[in-house]
Every structure is written in C-alpha cells, then in structure tokens.
mmCIF file of C-alpha atoms (C1' of nucleotides) in Angstrom:
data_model
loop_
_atom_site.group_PDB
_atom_site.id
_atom_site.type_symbol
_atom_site.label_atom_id
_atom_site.label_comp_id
_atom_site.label_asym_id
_atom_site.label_seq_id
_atom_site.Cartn_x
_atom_site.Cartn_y
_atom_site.Cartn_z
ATOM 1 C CA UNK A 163 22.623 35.960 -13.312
ATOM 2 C CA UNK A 164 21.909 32.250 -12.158
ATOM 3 C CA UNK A 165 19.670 29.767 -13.743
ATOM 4 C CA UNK A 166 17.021 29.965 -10.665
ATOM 5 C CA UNK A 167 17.512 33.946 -10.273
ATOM 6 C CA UNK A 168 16.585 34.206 -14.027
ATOM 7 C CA UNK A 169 13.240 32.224 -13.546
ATOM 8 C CA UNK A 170 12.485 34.440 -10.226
ATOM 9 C CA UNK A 171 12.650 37.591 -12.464
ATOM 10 C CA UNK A 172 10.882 35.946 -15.619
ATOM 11 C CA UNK A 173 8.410 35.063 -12.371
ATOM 12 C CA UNK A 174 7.675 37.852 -10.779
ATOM 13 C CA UNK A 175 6.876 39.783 -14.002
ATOM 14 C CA UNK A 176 4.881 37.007 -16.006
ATOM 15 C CA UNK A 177 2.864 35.404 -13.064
ATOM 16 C CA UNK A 178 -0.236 34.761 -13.537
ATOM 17 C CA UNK A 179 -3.199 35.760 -11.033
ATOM 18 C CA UNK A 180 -4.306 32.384 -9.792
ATOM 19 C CA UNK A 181 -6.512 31.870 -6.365
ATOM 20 C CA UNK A 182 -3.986 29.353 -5.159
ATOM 21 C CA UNK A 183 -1.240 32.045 -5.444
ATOM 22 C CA UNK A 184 -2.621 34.671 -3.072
ATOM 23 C CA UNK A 185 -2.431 31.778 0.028
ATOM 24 C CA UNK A 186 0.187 28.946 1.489
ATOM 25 C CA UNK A 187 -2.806 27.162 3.449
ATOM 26 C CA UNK A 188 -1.916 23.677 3.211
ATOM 27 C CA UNK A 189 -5.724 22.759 2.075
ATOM 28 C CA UNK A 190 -6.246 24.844 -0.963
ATOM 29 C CA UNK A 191 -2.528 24.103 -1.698
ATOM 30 C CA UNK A 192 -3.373 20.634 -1.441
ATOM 31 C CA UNK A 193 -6.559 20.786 -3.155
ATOM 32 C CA UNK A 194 -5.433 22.577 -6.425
ATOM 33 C CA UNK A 195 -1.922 20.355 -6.515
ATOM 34 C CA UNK A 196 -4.642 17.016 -7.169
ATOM 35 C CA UNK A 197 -7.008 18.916 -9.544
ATOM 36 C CA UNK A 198 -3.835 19.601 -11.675
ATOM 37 C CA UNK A 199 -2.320 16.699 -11.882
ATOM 38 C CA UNK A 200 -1.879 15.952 -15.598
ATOM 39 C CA UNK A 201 -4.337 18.764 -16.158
ATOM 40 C CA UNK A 202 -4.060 22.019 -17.587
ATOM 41 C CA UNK A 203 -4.513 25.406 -15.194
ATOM 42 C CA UNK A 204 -7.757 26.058 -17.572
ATOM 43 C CA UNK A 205 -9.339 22.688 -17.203
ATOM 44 C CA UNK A 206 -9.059 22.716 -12.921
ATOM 45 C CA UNK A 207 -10.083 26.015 -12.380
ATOM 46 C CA UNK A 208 -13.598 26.268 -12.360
ATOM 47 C CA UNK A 209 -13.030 22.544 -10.165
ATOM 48 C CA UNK A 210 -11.558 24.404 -8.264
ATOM 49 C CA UNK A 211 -13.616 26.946 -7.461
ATOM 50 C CA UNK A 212 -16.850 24.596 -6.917
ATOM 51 C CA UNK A 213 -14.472 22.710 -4.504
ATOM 52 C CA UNK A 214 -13.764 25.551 -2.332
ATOM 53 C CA UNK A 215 -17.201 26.926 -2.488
ATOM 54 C CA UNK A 216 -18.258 23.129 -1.549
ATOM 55 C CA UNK A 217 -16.222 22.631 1.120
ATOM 56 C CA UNK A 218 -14.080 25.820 2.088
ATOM 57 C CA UNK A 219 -12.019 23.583 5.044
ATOM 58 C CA UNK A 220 -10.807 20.173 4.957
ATOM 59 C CA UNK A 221 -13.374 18.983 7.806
ATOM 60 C CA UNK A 222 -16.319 19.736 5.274
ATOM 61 C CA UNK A 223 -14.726 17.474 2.826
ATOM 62 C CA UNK A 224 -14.411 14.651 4.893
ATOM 63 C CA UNK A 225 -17.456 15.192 6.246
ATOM 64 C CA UNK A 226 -19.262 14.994 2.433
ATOM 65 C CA UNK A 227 -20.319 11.724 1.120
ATOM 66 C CA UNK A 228 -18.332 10.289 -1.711
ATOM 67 C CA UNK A 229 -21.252 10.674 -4.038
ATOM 68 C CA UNK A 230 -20.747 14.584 -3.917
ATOM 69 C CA UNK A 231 -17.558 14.359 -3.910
ATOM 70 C CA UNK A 232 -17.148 12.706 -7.464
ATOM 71 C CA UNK A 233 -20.363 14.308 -9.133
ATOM 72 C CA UNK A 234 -18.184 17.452 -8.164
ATOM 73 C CA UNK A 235 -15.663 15.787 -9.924
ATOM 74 C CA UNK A 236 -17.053 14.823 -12.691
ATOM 75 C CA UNK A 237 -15.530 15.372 -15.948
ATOM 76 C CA UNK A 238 -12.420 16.128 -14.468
ATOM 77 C CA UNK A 239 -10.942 12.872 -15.110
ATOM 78 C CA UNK A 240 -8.487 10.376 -13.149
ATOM 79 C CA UNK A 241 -11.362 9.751 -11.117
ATOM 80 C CA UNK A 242 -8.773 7.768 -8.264
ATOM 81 C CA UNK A 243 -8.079 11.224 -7.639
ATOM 82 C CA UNK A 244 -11.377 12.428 -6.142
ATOM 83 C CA UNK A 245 -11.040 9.003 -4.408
ATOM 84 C CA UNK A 246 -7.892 9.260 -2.945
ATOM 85 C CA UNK A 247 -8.539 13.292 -2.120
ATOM 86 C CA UNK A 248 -11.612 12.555 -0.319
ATOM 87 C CA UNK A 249 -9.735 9.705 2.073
ATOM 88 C CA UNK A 250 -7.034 11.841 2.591
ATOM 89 C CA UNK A 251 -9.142 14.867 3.762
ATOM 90 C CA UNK A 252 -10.421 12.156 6.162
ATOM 91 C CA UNK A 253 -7.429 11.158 7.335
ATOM 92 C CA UNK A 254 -6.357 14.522 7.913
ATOM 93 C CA UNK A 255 -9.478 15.775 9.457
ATOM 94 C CA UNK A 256 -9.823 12.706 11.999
ATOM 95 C CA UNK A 257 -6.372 11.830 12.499
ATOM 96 C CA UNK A 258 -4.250 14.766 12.119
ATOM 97 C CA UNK A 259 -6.813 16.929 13.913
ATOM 98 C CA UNK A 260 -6.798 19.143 10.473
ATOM 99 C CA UNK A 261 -3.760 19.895 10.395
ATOM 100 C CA UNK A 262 -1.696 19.124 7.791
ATOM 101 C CA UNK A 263 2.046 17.484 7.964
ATOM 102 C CA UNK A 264 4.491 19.615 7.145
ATOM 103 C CA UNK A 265 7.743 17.634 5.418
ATOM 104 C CA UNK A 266 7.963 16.126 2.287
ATOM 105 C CA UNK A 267 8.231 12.695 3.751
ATOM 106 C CA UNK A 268 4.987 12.546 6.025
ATOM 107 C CA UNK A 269 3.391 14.103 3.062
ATOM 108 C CA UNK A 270 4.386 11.391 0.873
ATOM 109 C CA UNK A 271 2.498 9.025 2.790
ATOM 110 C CA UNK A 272 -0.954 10.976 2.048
ATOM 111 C CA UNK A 273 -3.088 9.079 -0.643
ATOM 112 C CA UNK A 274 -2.754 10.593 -4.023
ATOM 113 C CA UNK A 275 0.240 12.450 -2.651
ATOM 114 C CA UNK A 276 3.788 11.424 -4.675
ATOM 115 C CA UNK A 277 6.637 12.598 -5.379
ATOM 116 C CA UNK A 278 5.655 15.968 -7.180
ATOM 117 C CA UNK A 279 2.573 16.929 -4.890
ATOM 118 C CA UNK A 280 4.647 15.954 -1.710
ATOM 119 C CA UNK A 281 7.355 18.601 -2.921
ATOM 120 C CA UNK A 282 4.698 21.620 -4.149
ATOM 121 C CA UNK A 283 3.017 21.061 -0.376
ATOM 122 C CA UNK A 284 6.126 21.274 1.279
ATOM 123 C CA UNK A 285 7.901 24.027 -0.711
ATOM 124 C CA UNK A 286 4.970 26.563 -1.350
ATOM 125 C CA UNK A 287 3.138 26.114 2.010
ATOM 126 C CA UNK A 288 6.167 25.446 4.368
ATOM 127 C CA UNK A 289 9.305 26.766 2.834
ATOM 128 C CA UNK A 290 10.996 23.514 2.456
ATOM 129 C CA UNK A 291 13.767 23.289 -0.197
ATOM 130 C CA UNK A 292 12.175 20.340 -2.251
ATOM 131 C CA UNK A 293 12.560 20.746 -5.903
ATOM 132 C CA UNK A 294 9.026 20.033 -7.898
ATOM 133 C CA UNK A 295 9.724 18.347 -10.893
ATOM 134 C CA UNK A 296 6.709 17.929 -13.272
ATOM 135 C CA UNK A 297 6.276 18.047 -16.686
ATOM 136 C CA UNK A 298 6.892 21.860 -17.388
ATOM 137 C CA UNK A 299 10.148 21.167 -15.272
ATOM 138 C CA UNK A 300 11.295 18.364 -17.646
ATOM 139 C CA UNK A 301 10.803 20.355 -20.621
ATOM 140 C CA UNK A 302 12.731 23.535 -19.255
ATOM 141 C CA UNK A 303 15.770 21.441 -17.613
ATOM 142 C CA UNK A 304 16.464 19.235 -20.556
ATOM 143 C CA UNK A 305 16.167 22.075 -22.789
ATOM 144 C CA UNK A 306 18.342 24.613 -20.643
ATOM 145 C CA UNK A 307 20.937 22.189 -19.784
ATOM 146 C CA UNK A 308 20.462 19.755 -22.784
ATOM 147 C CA UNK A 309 20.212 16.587 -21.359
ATOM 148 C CA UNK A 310 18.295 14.017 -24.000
ATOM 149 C CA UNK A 311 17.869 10.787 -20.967
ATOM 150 C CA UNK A 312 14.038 9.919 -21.303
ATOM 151 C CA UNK A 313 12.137 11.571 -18.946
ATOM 152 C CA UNK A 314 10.238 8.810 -18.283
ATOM 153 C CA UNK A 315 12.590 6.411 -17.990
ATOM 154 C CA UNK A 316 14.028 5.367 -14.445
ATOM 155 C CA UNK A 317 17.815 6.688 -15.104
ATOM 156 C CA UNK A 318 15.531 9.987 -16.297
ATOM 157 C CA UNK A 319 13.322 10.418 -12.757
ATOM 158 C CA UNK A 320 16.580 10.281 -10.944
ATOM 159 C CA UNK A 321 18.662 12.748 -12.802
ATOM 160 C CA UNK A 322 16.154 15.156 -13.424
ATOM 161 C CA UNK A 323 15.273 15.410 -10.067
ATOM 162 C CA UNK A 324 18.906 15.256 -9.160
ATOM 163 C CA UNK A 325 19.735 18.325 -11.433
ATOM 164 C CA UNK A 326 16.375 19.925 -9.999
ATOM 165 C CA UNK A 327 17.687 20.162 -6.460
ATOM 166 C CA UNK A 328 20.646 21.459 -7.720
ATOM 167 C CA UNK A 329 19.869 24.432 -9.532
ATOM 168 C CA UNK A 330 16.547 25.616 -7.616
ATOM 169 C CA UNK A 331 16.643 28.817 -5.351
ATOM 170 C CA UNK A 332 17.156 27.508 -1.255
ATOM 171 C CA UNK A 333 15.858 30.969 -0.034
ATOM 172 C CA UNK A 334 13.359 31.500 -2.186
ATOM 173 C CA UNK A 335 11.655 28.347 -2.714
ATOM 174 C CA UNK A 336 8.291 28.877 -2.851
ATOM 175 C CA UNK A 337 8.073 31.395 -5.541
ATOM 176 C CA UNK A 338 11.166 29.212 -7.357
ATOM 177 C CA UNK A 339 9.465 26.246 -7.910
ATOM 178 C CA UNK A 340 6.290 28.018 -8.892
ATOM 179 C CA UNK A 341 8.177 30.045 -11.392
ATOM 180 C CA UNK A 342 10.097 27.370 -12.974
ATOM 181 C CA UNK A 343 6.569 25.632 -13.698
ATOM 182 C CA UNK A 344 4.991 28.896 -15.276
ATOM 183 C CA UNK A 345 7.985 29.250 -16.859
ATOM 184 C CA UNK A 346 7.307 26.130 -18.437
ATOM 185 C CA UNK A 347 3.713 26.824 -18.959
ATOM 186 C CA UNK A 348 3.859 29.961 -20.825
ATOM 187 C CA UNK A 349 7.512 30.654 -22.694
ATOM 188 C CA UNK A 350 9.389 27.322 -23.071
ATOM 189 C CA UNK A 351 6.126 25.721 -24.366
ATOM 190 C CA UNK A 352 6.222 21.980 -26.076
ATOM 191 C CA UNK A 353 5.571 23.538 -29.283
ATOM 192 C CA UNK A 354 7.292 26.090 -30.954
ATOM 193 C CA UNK A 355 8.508 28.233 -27.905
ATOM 194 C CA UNK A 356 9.107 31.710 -29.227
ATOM 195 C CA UNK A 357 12.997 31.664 -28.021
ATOM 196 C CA UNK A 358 13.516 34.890 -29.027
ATOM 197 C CA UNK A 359 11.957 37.033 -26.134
ATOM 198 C CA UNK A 360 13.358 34.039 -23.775
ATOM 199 C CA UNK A 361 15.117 35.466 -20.935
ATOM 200 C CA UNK A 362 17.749 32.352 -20.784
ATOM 201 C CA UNK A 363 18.433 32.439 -24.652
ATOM 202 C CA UNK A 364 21.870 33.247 -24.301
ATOM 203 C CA UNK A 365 22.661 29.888 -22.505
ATOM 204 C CA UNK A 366 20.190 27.753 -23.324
ATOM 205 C CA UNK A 367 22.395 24.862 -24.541
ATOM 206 C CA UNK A 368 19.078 23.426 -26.274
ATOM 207 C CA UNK A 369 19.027 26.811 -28.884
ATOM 208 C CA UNK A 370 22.773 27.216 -29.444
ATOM 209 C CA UNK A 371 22.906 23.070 -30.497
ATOM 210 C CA UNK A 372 18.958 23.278 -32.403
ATOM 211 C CA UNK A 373 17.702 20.864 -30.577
ATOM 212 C CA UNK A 374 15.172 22.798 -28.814
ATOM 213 C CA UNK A 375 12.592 20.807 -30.633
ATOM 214 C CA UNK A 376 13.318 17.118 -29.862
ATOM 215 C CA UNK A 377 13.723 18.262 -26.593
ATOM 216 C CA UNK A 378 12.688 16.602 -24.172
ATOM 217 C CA UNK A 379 12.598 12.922 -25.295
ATOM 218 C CA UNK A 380 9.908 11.091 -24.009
ATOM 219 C CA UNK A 381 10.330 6.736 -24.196
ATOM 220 C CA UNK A 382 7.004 5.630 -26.413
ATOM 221 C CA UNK A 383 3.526 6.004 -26.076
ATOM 222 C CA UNK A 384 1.583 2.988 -24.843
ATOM 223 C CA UNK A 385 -1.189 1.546 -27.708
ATOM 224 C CA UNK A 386 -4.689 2.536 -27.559
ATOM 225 C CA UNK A 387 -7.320 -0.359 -27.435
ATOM 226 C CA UNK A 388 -10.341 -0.593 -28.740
ATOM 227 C CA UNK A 389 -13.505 -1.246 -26.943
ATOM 228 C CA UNK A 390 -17.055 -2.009 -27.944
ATOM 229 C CA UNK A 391 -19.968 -0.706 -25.552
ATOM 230 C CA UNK A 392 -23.772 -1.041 -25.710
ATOM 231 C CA UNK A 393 -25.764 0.770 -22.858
ATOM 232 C CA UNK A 394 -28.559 -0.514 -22.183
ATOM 233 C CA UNK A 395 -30.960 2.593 -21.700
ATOM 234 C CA UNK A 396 -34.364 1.220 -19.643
ATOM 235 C CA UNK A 397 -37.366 3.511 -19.738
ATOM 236 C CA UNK A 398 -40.057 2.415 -18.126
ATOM 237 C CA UNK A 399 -44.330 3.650 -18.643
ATOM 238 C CA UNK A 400 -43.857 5.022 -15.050
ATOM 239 C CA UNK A 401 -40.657 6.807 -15.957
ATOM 240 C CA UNK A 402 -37.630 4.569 -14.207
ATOM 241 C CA UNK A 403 -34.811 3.181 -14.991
ATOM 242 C CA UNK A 404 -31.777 1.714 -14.057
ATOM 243 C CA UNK A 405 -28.250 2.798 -13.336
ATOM 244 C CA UNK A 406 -25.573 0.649 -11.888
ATOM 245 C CA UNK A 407 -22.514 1.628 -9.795
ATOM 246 C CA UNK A 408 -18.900 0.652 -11.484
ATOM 247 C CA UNK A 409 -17.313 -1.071 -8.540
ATOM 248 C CA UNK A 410 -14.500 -3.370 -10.313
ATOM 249 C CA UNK A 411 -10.866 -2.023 -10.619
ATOM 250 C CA UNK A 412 -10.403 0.084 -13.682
ATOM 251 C CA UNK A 413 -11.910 2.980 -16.079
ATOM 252 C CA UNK A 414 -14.585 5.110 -13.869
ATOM 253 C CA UNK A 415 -14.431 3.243 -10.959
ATOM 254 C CA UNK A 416 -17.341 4.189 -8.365
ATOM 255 C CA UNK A 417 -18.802 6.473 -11.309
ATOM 256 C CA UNK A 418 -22.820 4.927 -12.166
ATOM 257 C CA UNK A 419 -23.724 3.848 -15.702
ATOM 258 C CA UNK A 420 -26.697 2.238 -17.521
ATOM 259 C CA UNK A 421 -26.130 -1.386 -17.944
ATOM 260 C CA UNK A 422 -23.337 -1.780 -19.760
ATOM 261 C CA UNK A 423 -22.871 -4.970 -22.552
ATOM 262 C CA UNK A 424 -19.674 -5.242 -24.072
ATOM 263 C CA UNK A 425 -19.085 -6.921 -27.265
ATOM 264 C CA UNK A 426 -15.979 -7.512 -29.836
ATOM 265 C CA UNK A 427 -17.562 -5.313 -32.495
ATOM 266 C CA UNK A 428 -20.331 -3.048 -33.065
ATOM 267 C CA UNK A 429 -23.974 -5.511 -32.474
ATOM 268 C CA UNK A 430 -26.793 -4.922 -35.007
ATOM 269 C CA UNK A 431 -30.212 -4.796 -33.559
ATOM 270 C CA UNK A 432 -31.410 -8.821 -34.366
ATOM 271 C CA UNK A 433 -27.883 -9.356 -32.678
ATOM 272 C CA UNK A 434 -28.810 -7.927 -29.279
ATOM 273 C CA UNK A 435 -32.607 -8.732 -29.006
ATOM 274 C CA UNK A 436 -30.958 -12.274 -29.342
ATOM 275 C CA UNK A 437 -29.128 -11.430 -25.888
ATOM 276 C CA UNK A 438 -31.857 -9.811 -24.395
ATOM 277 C CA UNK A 439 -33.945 -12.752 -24.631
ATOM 278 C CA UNK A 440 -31.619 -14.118 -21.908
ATOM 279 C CA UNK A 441 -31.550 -11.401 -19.356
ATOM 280 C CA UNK A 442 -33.261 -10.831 -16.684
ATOM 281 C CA UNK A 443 -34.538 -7.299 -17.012
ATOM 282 C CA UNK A 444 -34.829 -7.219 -20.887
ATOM 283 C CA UNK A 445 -36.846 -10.542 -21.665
ATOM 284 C CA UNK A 446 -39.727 -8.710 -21.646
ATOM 285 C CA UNK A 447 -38.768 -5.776 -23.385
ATOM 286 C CA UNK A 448 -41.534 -3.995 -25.772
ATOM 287 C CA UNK A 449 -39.514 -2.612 -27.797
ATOM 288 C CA UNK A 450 -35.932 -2.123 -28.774
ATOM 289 C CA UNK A 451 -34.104 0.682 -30.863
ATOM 290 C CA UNK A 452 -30.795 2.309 -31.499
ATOM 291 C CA UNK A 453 -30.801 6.004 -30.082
ATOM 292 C CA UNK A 454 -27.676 7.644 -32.191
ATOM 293 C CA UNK A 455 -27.911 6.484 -36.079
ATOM 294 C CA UNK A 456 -24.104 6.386 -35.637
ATOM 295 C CA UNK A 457 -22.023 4.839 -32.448
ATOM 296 C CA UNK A 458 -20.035 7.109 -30.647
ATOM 297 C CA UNK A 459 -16.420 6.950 -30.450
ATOM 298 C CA UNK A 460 -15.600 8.032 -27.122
ATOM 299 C CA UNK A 461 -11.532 8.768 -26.862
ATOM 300 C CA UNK A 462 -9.252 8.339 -23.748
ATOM 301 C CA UNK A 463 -5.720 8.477 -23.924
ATOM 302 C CA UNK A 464 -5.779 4.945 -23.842
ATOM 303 C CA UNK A 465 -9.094 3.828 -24.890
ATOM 304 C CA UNK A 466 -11.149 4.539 -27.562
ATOM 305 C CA UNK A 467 -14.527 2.987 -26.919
ATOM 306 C CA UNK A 468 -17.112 2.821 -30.093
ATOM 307 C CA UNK A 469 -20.506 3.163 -28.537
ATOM 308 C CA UNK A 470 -24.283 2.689 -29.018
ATOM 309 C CA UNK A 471 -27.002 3.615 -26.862
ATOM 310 C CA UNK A 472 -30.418 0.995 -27.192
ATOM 311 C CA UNK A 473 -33.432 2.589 -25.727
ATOM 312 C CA UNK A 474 -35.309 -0.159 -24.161
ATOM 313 C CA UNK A 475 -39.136 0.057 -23.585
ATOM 314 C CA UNK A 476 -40.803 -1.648 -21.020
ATOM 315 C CA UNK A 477 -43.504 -1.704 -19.284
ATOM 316 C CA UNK A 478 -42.501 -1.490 -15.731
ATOM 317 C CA UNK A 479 -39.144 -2.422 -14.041
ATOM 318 C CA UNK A 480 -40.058 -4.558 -11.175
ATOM 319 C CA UNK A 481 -36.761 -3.743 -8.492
ATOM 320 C CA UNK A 482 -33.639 -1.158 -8.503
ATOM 321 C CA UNK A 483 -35.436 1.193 -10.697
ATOM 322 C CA UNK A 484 -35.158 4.647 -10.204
ATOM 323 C CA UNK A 485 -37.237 7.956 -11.309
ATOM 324 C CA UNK A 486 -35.023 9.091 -14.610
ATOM 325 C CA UNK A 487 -35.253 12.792 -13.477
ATOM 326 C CA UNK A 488 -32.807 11.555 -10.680
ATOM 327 C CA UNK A 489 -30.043 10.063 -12.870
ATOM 328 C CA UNK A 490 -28.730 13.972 -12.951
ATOM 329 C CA UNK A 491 -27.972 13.542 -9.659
ATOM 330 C CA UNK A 492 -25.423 10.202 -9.671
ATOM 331 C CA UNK A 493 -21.807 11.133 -10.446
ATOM 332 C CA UNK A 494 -21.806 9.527 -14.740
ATOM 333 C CA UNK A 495 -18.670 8.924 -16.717
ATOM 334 C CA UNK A 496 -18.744 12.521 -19.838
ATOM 335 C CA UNK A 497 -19.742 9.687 -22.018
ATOM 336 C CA UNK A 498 -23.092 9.268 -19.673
ATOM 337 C CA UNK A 499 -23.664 12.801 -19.252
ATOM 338 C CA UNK A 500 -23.213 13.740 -22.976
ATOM 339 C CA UNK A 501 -25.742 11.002 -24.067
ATOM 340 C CA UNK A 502 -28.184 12.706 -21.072
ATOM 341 C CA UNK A 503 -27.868 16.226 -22.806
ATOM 342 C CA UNK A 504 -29.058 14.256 -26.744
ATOM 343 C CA UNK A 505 -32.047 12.413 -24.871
ATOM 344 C CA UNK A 506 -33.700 15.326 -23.351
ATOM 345 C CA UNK A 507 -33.569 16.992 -26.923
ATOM 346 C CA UNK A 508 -35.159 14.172 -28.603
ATOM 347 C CA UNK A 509 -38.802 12.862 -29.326
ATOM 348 C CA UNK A 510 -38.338 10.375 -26.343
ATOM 349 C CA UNK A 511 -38.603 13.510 -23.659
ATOM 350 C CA UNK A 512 -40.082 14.261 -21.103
ATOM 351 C CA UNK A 513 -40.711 10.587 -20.533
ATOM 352 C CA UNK A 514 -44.219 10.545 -19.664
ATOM 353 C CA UNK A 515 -45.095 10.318 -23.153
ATOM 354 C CA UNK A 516 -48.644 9.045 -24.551
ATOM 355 C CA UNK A 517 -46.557 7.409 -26.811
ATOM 356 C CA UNK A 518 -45.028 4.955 -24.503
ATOM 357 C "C1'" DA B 746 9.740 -1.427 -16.186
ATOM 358 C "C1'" DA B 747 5.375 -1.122 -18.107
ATOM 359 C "C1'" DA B 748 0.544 -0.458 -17.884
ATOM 360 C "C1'" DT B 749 -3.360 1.967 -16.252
ATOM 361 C "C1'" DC B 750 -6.230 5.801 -15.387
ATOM 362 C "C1'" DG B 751 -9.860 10.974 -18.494
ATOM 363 C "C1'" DG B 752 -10.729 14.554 -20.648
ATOM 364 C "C1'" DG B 753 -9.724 18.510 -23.275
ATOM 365 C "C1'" DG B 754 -7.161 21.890 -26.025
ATOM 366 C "C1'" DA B 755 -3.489 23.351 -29.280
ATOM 367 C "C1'" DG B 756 -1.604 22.953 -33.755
ATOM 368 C "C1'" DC C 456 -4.455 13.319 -36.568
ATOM 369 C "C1'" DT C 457 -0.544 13.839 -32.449
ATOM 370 C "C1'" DC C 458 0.994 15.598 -28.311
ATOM 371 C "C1'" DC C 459 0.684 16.542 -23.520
ATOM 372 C "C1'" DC C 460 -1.091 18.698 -19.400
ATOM 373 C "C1'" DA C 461 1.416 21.591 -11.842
ATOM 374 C "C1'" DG C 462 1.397 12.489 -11.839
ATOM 375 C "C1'" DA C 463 0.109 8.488 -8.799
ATOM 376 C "C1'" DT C 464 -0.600 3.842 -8.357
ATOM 377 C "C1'" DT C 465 -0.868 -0.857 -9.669
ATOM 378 C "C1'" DT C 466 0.793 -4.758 -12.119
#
DNA sequence: AAATCGGGGAG
DNA sequence: CTCCCAGATTT
C-alpha cells in the first residue's frame, strides 16, 4: 500500500468528529482554517462555535463591527487574525458577492490567507490537488521519508512542500490532506509517538535509522525579551475610569488597556507617584497603591512581561472616562481580563464604596 | 533570512 | 522549565 493510501485508511478509522468535517462550505472552512492557525483543535473550538453562532454566513461578519469581532476573539491570540478575518469577510461579502474564490491562487490573495490556508480552502472545499503542509505535515514527512533540512528554513519550505505534492492522494484530496494532518495530530505526535501501533512502521525510514526523535529539526528559537508594565488602574468616586485603545503596530493591536507606563525594571511606589506628579490625569491623584503584592509575569512566546497593577483614587476624571461596569464589554488583552476577574473579588468592589 | 505576533497544554 | 500547535506578515 502507498504512503497516501496508508494515511486514507489510518483516516477513515481514527477521524475525529469535528463540525468543520461534516461540510465543504467555503465559510466555515475558511473560518476554522484562521482559528487554527498555530492553535491546537481544543483551544479553537469553542471559538469556533461562538463564531458560527455569531455570525452563521459571511455577510453577518462583515456586517459586525470590529469591536465584536475581537471581544469574540479574545483570548484566542494572534489578534491580526481576527483583523485580517474580519476584512476579508468584507471583501468577500461586498466584492465577491459572497462567494468565495475557488483556486489556490485567488485565495492566496485573501488577507490572512497563505500558503497553508490557501491549500486547505482549495483542497477540502473544491477538490483541488494542493498539498497542505503545516506543522503536523512536517513532522510526519521528515519522519516517514527521513529528511533532516530545517523546516523552517527556506531550502526546507520548498522541499517539503515539493515532496508534499508528490506523495498526496490526486483523487482523494480532500480527505488526504485532512488525514495526513490528524495523522500528525494524534499517532506521529512530537513527543514520544507510540510507533508501535503505527500503521507505516514498517517503512518509516525515521524508526528503522532511530531518529524518530530529532525528527524534525527545527533552525533556533528566537530570544524572549523582557518587558516591564505598570497599568495604571483609575477609579473614580462616581465609578469611571479609563481605558485606551492600542493603535501602534505590535502586541494586541486594536485590543483596549488601562494606561499603560512602561519602565526598565519593576517601579516602587515613591518611584511612580514621582511620575504621576507629571501627568495629566494622575496629578491629582488621592491615593496610590499596588493591587497584587507580587507583579505578574505574563508569558508570550516571545515576551515575558513582569507586571503591576496601581489602583489610582481620584476624585473624579474630568474627560474619556467611562462607567467601570462597561470595561467587560471592550475586547482586553488575557492579561486585562485576568486582572478584571482579581478586582471584583477584592475589598475595592463593587466600586461605589463608602470607603472611597 | 529573521523577527514578530498569544495563549495554552503536554511532559 | 521546553516545546509546539491545521502560519501569516512585516522588517
């Protein structure tokens, strides 16, 4: 039995029972190939779901302000995504009279849409024979056929998809290059793959030469950085405060945030009422004090960003403030939100306090 | 070619 | 702690 034949049987019995597998629409297709971008099945799901609940056709997503669009977003991560998903549902609403193209180099053009998502679209909804290649595929080709070129380097993204379109099934497409990815997903797993139920065992050139475990090689990791943040947390006697919109290029673009001071290392309280002296909203600040006894170290993949919320009292915020009960309602970075679940379970709620 | 962009789960 | 996930885009 061939390579791809092998993965259709291993397919057809292991599949799992996802909602995008019982359609080919080109919207929920769409839709779920964004959400899982660099994101596990169990982590887009319930997205998923709200997103098709939200907006069942690709007119009521264009149709939806961005605001809902990225508070339905939030926590997913990669927020260019929601971005980018929400323009394209535009475009293809208003300009492609809903109707989505239908070849892998029309698709291309979408926003958000490259090389993988292009091929998924164009295989699973329209047949096409475009080989996906994502990172389950990396890990089962360099493994099966034991090829140790960096999957991330240039030479890498052009063999790999190279071999790709060789071995994948023409006729069969759609169920080929979903298989090869839950193949990838559930037996030949980074860690540990239990090779000895493995259906392609016998000539897995990986196994026979041991190397199923440096397999396949990435080129290194970029550093993580360090990052100091102080939020600036107003509450007001009449129960405002103020959130501002991230609008530069960068980490949560678009998402809203409390005012945000950075600083080269963690500030001690004399060190910021120094600063606040100086601003414009602050000066008259009643009093100052550090909400979590300990800063919190917030971890991307690239950032890990020490943090300490200051709850500053005041007595009234004289323009952009906004009734705290609302702040639920602006799309916040998991950072934002988390610090929004510890505040209402502390002595400072509800707001309306005698105390302030 | 390298850096950037999030968050979470497995081991 | 490290690794990596149905990658795309910018620098």
């Amino acid at each position: 039995m061939t390579f791809a034949n092998e993965i259709l049987a291993w397919y057809e019995r292991n599949k799992r029972d996802l909602p995008w597998r019982t359609t080919t629409n080109p919207y929920n297709i769409w839709l779920s190939e964004i959400m899982l971008q660099q994101t596990r099945v169990s982590q887009g799901l319930p997205y998923y779901q709200k997103f098709v609940e939200n907006f069942p056709a690709v007119e009521d997503l264009a149709e939806a302000s961005e605001e809902k669009v990225l508070k339905l977003w939030q926590g997913l991560g990669y927020y260019s995504r929601a971005r980018n998903l929400h323009a394209t549902a535009k475009m293809v609403a208003y300009e492609y009279d809903g109707q989505f193209p239908d070849t892998y180099k029309e698709l291309l053009a979408l926003k958000g849409v490259g090389d993988y998502t292009a091929s998924a679209i164009a295989s699973i909804c329209f047949g096409r024979p475009e080989p996906v290649v994502d990172g389950n595929v990396y890990r089962v080709l360099s493994r099966y056929f034991g090829v140790d070129i960096p999957i991330n380097s240039t030479e890498g993204v052009k063999y790999f998809k190279q071999l790709a379109r060789e071995v994948m099934h023409l006729e069969r497409i759609r169920d080929y290059n979903q298989g090869i990815m839950e193949f990838g997903a559930m037996q030949c797993v980074p860690q540990s793959p239990n090779c000895q139920v493995c259906p392609l065992s016998s000539s897995c050139k990986a196994l026979k030469e041991g190397t199923v475990g440096s397999l396949p090689v990435k080129l290194k990791k970029t550093k993580v950085k360090t990052l100091y943040f102080n939020y600036l947390v107003p509450i007001s006697k009449g129960g405002l405060t103020i959130l501002e919109q991230r609008t530069d290029n960068g980490i949560w673009r678009n998402l809203w945030q409390f005012p945000l001071l950075e600083s080269k290392k963690e500030l001690e309280l004399k060190e910021l009422k120094v600063q606040l002296e100086a601003s414009e909203h602050f000066s008259k600040a009643l009093n100052v004090s550090r909400f979590d006894p300990m800063s919190i170290i917030h971890k991307l993949s690239h950032r890990h960003i020490h943090t300490v919320f200051w709850i500053i009292e005041l007595n009234d915020i004289s323009n952009g403030g906004i009734p705290f009960e609302k702040v639920e309602q602006y799309p916040v970075p998991v950072l934002i939100d988390e610090f929004l679940k510890r505040l209402k379970n502390s002595y400072f709620w509800p707001l309306n306090d005698s105390r302030l």
